Each structure stands twice: as structure tokens, then as C-alpha cells.
Tab-separated table of C-alpha atoms in Angstrom:
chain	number	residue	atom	x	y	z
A	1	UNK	CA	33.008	-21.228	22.594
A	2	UNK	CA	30.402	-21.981	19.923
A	3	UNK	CA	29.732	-18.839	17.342
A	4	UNK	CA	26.442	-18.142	16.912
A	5	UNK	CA	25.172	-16.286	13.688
A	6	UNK	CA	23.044	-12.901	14.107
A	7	UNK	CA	19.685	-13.791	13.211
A	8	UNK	CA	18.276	-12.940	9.884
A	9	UNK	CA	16.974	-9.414	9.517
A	10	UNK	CA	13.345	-9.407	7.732
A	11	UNK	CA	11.504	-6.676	6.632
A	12	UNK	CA	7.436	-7.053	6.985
A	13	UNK	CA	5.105	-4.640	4.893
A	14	UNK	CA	2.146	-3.142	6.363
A	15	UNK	CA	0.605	-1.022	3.637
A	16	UNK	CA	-2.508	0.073	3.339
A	17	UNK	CA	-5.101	1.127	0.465
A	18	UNK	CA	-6.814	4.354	0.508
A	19	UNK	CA	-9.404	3.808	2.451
A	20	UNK	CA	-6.989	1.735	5.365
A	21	UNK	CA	-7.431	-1.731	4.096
A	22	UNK	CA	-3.952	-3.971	4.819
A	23	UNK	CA	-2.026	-5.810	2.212
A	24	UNK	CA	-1.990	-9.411	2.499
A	25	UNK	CA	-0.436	-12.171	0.285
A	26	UNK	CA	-1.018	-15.809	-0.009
A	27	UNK	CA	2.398	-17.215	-0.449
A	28	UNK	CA	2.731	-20.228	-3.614
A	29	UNK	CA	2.599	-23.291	-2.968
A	30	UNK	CA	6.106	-24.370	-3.960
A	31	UNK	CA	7.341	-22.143	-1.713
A	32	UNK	CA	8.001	-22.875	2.759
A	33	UNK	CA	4.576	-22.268	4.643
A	34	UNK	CA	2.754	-22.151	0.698
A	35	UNK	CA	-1.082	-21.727	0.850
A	36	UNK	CA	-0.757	-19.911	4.070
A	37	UNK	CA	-1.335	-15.750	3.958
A	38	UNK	CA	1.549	-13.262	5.106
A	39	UNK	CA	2.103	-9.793	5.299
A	40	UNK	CA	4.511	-9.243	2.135
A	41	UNK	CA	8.270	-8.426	2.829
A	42	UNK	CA	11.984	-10.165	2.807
A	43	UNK	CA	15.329	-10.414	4.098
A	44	UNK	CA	17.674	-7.292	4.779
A	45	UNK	CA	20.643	-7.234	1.690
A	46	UNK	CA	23.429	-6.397	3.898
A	47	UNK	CA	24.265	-2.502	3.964
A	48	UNK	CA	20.475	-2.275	2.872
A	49	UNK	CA	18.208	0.520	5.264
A	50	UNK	CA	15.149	-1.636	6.531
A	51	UNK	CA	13.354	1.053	4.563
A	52	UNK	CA	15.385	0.607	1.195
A	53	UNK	CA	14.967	-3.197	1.738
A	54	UNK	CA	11.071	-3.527	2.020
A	55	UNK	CA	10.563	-1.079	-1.344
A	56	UNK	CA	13.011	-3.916	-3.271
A	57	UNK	CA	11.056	-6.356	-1.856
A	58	UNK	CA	7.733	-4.687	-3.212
A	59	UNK	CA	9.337	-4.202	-6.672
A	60	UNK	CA	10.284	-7.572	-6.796
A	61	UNK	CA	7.409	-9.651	-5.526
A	62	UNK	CA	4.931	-7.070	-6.740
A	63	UNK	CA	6.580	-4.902	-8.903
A	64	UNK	CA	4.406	-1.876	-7.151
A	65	UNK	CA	6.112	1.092	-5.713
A	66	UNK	CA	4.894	2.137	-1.672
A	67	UNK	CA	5.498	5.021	0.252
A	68	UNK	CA	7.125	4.457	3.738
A	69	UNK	CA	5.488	5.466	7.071
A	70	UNK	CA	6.772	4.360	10.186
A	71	UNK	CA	9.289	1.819	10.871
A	72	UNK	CA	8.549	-0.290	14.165
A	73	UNK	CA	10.248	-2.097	16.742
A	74	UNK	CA	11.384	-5.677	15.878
A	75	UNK	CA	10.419	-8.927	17.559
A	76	UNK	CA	12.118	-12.027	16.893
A	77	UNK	CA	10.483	-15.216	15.552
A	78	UNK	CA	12.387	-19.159	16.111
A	79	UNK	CA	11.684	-21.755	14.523
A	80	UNK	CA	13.872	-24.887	15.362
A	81	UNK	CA	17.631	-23.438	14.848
A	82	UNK	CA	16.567	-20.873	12.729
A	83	UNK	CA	15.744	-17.356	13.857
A	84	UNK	CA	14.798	-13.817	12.534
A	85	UNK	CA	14.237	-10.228	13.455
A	86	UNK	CA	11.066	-9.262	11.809
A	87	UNK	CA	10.522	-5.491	11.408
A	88	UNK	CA	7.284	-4.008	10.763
A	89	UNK	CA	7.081	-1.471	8.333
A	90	UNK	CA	3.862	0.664	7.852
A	91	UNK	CA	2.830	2.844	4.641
A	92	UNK	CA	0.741	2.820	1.584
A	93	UNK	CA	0.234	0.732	-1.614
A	94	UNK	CA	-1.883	1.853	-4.653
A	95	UNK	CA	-3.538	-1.469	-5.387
A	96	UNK	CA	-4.029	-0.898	-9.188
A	97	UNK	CA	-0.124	-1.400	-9.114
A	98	UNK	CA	-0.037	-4.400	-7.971
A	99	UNK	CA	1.214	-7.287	-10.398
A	100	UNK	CA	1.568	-10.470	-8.453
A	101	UNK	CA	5.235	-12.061	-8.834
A	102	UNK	CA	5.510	-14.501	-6.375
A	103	UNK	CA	2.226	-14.590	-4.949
A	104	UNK	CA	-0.982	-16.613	-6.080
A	105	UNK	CA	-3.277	-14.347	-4.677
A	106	UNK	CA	-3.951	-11.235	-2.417
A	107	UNK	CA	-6.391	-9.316	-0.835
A	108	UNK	CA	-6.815	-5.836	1.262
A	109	UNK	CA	-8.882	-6.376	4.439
A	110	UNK	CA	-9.891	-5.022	7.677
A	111	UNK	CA	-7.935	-6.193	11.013
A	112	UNK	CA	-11.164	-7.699	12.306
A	113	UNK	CA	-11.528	-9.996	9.282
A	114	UNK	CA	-7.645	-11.405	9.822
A	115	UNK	CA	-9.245	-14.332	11.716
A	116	UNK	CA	-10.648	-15.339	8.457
A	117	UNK	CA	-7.279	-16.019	6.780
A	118	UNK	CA	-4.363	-18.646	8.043
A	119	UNK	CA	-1.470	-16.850	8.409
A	120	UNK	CA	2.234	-18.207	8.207
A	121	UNK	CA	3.551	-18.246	12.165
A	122	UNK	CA	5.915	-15.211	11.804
A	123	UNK	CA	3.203	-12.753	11.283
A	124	UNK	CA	1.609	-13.438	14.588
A	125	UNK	CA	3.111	-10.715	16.399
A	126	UNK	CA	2.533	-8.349	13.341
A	127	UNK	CA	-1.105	-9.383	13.489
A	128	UNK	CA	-0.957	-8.679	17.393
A	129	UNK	CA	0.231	-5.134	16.351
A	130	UNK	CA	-2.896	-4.553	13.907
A	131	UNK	CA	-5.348	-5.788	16.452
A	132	UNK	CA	-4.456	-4.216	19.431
A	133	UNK	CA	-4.443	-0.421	17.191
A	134	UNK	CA	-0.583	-0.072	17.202
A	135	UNK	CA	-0.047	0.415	13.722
């Protein structure tokens, strides 16, 4: 019988400003899917709370603090022999803390003006979950 590794657990932040704009991130383009906009998160750190891992992942690719909302559901995104269960996170961001660390750019928009931005293929769902009033 062939093992097969759990897939990767990835946390995906959905934080809003004060007045309920969403995060998003264009990831660099030295980086897998560069150039292409994503809702900011990261992999699970074994023993880490899905919680505990999306605030690291704010410190270290914005070095901005959030406060924690509601924790969603996962879906699970393939991509040839790779695969991950993404887990949306809600909550808010201030965005004067924001100090970009391994993004090139980011901006806080509306749900109907997502359209306007290419997203990397494992935030579909996510998006799905924005439009549809879910989060």
C-alpha cells in the first residue's frame, strides 16, 4: 500500500479595515503564482492553533498585529500532486500597521471590486465565501 502524506494545512486571512474593506496582497514576483493577488496567510507549524498560525503569519509577512474573528470550515485546493487544506480565517487589521515584508503591494477593497484583481487559484473558494455574504 502506497502512504500518502496529509495535505498541507494553510491558514488564509480575511481581515478587514474599519469600515469592512478586505485585505489583499499581491504576491512578488520571485515568488510561485508572483504578480497574482491573494488573501495573505501560510502554512500550519505543526502543534500551531490555525488561530496562532495566521497572527505569525501576519507578523512575519506584514509585521501588523490582527484580532481573530471566526475561524471557517476548510476546503481543499490540488494542484498536480500537491494538495492543501485552506482555512479561512476572518478578523480585523489596522492598516496604518501594515509594513509590507513579502509583498509588493496591497490594497483593501470591496467584494464587488474582486473581479478587478487576478487572484492566485487557491483563493477561489475564499473569494466564493466573500461573494456569496458568508464571511
Amino acid at each position: 500500500m502506497i502512504a500518502v502524506d496529509p495535505p498541507v494545512r494553510v491558514v488564509v486571512g480575511l481581515l478587514f479595515n474599519d469600515t469592512g474593506r478586505i485585505l489583499i496582497a499581491r504576491r512578488s514576483t520571485d515568488k510561485r503564482y508572483g504578480g497574482l493577488w491573494e488573501f495573505p496567510g501560510g502554512k500550519v507549524e505543526p502543534g500551531e492553533s490555525d488561530p496562532a498560525a495566521l497572527r505569525r503569519e501576519m507578523r512575519e509577512e506584514l509585521d501588523a498585529p490582527i484580532i481573530i474573528a471566526r475561524v471557517f470550515a476548510g476546503y481543499r485546493f490540488t494542484l498536480g500532486h500537491l494538495s492543501a487544506e485552506f482555512i479561512p480565517i476572518s478578523g480585523s487589521i489596522d492598516p496604518a500597521d501594515i509594513t509590507l515584508l513579502e509583498h509588493d503591494a496591497h490594497h483593501f477593497i470591496t467584494a464587488d471590486e474582486i473581479a478587478g484583481f487576478p487572484f492566485a487559484p487557491y483563493d477561489k473558494r475564499a473569494i466564493t465565501m466573500l461573494r456569496s455574504g458568508l464571511v
